[in-house]
mmCIF file of C-alpha atoms in Angstrom:
data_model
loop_
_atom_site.group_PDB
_atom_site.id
_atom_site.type_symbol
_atom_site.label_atom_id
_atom_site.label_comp_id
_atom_site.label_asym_id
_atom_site.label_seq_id
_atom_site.Cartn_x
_atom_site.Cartn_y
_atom_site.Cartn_z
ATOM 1 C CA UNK A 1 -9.918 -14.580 -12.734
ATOM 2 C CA UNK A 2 -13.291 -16.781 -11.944
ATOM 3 C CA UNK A 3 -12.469 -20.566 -12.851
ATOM 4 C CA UNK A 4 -12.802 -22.161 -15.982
ATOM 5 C CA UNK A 5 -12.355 -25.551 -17.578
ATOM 6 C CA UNK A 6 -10.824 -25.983 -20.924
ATOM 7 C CA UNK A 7 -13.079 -26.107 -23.696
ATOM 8 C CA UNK A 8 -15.390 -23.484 -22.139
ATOM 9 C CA UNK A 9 -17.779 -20.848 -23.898
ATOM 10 C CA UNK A 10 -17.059 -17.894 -21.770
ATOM 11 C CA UNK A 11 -18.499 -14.431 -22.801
ATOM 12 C CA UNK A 12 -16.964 -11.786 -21.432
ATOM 13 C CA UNK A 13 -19.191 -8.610 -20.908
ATOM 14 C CA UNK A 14 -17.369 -5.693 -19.829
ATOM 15 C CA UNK A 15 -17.846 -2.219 -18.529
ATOM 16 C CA UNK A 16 -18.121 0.611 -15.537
ATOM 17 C CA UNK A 17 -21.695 -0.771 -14.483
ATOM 18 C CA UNK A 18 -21.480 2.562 -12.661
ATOM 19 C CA UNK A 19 -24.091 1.425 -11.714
ATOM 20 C CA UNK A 20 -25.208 -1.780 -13.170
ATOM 21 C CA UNK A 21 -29.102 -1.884 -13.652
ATOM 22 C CA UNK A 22 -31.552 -4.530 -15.363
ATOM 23 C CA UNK A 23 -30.551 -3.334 -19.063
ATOM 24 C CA UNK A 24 -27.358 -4.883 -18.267
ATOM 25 C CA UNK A 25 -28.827 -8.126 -16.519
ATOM 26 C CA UNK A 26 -31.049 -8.595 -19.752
ATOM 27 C CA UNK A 27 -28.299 -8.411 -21.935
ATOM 28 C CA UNK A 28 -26.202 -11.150 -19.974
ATOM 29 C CA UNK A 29 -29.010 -13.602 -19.484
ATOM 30 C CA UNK A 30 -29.971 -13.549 -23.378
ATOM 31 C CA UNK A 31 -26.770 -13.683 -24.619
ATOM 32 C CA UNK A 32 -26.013 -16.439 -21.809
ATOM 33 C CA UNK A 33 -28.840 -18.264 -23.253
ATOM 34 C CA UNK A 34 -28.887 -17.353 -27.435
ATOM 35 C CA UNK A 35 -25.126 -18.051 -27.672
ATOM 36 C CA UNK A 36 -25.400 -21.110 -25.421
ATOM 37 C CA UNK A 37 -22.622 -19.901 -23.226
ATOM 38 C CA UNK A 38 -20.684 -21.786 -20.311
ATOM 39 C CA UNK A 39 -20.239 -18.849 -18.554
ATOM 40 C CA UNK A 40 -19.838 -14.833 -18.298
ATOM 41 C CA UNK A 41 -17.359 -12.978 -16.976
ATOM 42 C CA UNK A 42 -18.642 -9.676 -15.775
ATOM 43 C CA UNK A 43 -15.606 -7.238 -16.686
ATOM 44 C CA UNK A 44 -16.009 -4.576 -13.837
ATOM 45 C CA UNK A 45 -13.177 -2.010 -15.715
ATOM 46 C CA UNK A 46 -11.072 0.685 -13.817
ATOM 47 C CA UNK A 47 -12.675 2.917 -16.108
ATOM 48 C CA UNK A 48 -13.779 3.650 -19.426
ATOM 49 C CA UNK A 49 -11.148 5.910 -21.496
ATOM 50 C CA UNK A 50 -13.962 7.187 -23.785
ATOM 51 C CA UNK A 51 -15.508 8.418 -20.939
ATOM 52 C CA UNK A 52 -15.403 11.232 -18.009
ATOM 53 C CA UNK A 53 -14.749 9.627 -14.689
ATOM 54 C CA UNK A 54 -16.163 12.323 -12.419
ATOM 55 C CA UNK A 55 -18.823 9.792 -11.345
ATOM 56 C CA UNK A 56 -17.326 6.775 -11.282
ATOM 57 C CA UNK A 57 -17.955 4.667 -8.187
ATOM 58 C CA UNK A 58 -14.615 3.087 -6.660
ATOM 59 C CA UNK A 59 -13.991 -0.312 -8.173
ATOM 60 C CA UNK A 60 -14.530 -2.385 -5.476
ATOM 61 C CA UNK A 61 -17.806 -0.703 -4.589
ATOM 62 C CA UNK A 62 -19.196 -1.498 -8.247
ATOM 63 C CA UNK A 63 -17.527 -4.845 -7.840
ATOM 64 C CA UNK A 64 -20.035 -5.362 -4.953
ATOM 65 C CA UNK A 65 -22.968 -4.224 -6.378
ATOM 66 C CA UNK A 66 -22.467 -6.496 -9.571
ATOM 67 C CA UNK A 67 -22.299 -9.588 -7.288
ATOM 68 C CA UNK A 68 -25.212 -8.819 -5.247
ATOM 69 C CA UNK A 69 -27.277 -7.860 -8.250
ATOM 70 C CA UNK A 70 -26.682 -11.507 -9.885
ATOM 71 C CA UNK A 71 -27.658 -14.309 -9.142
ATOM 72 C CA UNK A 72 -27.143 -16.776 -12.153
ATOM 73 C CA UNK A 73 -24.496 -19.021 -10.583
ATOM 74 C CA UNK A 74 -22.594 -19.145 -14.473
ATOM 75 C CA UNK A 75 -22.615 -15.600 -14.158
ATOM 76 C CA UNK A 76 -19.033 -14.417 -12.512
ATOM 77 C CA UNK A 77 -17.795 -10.633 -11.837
ATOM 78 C CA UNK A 78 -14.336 -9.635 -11.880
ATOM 79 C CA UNK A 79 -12.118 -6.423 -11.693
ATOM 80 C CA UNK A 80 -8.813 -8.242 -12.517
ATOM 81 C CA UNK A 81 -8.202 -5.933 -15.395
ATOM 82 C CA UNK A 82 -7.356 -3.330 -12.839
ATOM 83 C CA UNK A 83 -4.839 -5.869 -10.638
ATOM 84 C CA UNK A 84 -3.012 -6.801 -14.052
ATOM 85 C CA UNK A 85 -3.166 -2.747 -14.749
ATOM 86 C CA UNK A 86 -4.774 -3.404 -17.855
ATOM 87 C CA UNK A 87 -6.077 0.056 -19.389
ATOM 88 C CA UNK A 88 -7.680 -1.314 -22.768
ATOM 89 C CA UNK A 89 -9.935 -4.081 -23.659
ATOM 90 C CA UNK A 90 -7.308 -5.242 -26.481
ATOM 91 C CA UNK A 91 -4.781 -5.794 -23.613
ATOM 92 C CA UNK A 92 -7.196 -7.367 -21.290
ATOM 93 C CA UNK A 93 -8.249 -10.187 -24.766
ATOM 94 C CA UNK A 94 -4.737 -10.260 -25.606
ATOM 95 C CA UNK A 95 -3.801 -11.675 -22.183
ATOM 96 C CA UNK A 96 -6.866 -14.190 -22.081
ATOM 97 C CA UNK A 97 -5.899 -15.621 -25.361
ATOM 98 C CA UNK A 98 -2.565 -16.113 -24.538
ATOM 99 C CA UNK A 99 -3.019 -17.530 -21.144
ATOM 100 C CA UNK A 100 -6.211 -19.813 -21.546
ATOM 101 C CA UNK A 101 -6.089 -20.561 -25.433
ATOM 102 C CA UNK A 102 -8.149 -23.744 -25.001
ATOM 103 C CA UNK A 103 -11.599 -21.655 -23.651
ATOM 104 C CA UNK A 104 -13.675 -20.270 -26.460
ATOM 105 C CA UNK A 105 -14.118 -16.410 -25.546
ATOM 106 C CA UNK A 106 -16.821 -14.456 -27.289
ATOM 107 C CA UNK A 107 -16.874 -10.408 -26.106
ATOM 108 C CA UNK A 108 -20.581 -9.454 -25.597
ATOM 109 C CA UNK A 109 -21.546 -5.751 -25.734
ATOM 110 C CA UNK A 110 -24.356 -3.387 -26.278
ATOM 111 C CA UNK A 111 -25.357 -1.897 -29.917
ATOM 112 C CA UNK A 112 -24.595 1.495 -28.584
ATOM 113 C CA UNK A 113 -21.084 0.437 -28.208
ATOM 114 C CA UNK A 114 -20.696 -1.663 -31.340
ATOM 115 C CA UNK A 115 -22.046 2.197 -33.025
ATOM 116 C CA UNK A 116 -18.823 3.779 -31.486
ATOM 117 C CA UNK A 117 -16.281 0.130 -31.408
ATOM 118 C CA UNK A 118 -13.979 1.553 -34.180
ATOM 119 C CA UNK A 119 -12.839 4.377 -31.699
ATOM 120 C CA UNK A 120 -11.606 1.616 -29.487
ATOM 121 C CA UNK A 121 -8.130 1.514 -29.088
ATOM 122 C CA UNK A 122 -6.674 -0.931 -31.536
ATOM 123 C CA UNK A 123 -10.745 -2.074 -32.310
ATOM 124 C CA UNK A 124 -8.818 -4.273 -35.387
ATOM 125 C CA UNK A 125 -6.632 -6.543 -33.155
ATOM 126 C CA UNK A 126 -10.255 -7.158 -30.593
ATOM 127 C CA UNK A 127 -12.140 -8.077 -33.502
ATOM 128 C CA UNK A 128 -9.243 -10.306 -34.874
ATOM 129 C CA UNK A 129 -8.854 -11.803 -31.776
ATOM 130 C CA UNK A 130 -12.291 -13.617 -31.007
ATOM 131 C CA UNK A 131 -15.716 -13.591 -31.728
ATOM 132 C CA UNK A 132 -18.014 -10.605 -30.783
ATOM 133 C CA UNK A 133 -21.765 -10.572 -30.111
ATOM 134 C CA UNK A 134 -23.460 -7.100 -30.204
ATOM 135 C CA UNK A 135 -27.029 -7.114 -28.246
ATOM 136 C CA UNK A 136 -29.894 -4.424 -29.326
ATOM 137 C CA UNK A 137 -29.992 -1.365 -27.660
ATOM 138 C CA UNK A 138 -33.353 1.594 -27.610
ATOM 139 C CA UNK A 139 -32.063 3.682 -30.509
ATOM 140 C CA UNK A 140 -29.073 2.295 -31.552
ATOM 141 C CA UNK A 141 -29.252 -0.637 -34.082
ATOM 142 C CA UNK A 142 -29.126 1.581 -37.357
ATOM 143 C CA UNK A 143 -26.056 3.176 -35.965
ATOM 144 C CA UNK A 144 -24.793 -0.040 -35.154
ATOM 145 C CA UNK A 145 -25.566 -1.787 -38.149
ATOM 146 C CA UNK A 146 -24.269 1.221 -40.446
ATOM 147 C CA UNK A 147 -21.242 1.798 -38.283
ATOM 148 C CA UNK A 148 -17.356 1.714 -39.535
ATOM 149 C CA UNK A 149 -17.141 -1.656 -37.525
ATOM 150 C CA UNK A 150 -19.984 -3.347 -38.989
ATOM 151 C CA UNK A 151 -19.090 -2.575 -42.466
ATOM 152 C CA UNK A 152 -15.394 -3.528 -42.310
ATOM 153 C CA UNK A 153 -16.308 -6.865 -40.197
ATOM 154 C CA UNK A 154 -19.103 -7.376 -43.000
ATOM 155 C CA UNK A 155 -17.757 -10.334 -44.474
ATOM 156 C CA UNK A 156 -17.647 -12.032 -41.003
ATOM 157 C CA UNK A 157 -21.369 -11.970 -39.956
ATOM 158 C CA UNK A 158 -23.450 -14.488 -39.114
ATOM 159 C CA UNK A 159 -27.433 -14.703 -38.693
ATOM 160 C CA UNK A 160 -28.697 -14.365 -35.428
ATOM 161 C CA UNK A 161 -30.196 -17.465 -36.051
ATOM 162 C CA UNK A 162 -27.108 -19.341 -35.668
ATOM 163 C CA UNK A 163 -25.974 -17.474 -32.774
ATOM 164 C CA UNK A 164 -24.894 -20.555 -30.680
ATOM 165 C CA UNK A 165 -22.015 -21.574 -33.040
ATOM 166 C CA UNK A 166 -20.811 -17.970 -32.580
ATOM 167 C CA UNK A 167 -17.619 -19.476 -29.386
ATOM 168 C CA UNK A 168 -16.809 -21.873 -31.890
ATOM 169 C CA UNK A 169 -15.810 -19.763 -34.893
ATOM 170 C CA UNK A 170 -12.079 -18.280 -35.752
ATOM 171 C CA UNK A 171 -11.953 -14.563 -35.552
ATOM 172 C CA UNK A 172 -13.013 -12.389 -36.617
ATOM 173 C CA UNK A 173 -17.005 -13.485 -36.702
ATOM 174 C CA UNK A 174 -19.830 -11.775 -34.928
ATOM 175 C CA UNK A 175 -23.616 -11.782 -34.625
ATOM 176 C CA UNK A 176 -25.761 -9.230 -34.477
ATOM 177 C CA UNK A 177 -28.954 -10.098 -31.818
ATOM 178 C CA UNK A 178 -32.280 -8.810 -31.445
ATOM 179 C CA UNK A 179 -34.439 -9.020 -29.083
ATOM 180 C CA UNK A 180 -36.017 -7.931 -25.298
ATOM 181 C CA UNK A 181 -34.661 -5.023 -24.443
ATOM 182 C CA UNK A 182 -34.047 -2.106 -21.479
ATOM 183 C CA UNK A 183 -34.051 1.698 -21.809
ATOM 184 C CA UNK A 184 -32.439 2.213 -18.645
ATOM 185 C CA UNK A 185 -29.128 3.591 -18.614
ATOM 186 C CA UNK A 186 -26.246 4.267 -15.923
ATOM 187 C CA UNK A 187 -26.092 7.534 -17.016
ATOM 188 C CA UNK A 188 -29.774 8.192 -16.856
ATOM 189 C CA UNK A 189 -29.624 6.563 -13.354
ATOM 190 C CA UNK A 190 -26.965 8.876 -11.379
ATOM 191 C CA UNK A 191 -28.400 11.392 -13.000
ATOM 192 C CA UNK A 192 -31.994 10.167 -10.830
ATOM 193 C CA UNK A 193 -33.861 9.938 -13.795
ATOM 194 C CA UNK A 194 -34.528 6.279 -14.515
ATOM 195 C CA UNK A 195 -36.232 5.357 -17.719
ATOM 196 C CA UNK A 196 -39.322 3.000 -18.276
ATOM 197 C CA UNK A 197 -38.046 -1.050 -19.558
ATOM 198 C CA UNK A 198 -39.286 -1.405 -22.976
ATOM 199 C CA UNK A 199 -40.145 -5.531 -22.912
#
């Protein structure tokens, strides 16, 4: 795991990044900055159990691309998940809490994934864990905002506004951002069609 110190904001922003691409360097600089984080741990995963893995880049190669693509020195990428054999993001938060319960985590992710977050395994026990910040994605804030996650977690949302007291609230609480944002997609990129950044 990168280093810490105790009493540290850490977001932790995970996902294939098969590859990653400036949507996903947008998203960890704002939140970085709106949620007036410590640091971010870039969670390279073994692979996303939603999704197909016939294109999925070996670990270590997107491991490698990650670092070289950032350069914000709070910015650290990882693929520990896969050396503690850690499948789901609920075991992955589970362990974290347990072993460093004096850091403040937040999980950062993408509207598009807050749309589909109660199809997570065990989505409940994430939420109840820490806080969660959901970033704006091309498309998918209705979803998002309408979704079986963000109606159940009602009751725990704060404004955007007050985003930076997000890593110092009990679970479950989460913020909803707005702001720049990217149409690009990994997706959209192996497939060799890139899309135009909508800034």
């Amino acid at each position: 795991m990168p280093p810490s110190a105790r009493g540290m904001r850490i977001g932790l922003f995970g996902g294939s990044f098969n590859p990653i691409h400036a949507g996903h360097l947008l998203v960890m600089e704002e939140t970085l900055r709106r949620l007036e984080l410590d640091a971010m741990w870039v969670l390279v995963t073994p692979g996303n159990p939603l999704k197909n893995h016939d294109e999925l880049r070996p670990l270590a190669e997107r491991v490698r691309a990650a670092r070289e693509a950032i350069a914000n020195p709070r910015i650290h990428v990882t693929g520990f998940e896969a050396q503690k054999g850690f499948r789901y993001t609920w075991q992955t938060v589970r362990f974290l809490a347990q072993a460093l319960p004096d850091r403040k985590f937040v999980w950062i992710m993408g509207a598009d994934s807050l749309a589909d977050f109660h199809r997570w395994e065990r989505w409940q026990d994430i939420a109840a864990t820490l806080p969660i910040a959901a970033y704006a994605r091309p498309g998918a804030s209705h979803r998002a905002l309408a979704s079986r996650t963000a109606l159940a977690l009602a009751h725990g949302q704060i404004d955007q506004e007050d985003a930076s007291i997000l890593a110092r609230l009990p679970a479950p609480a989460w913020v909803y951002l707005h702001g720049r944002q990217s149409s690009l997609s990994s997706t959209a990129i192996r497939a060799r069609k890139p899309q135009v950044n909508e800034n």
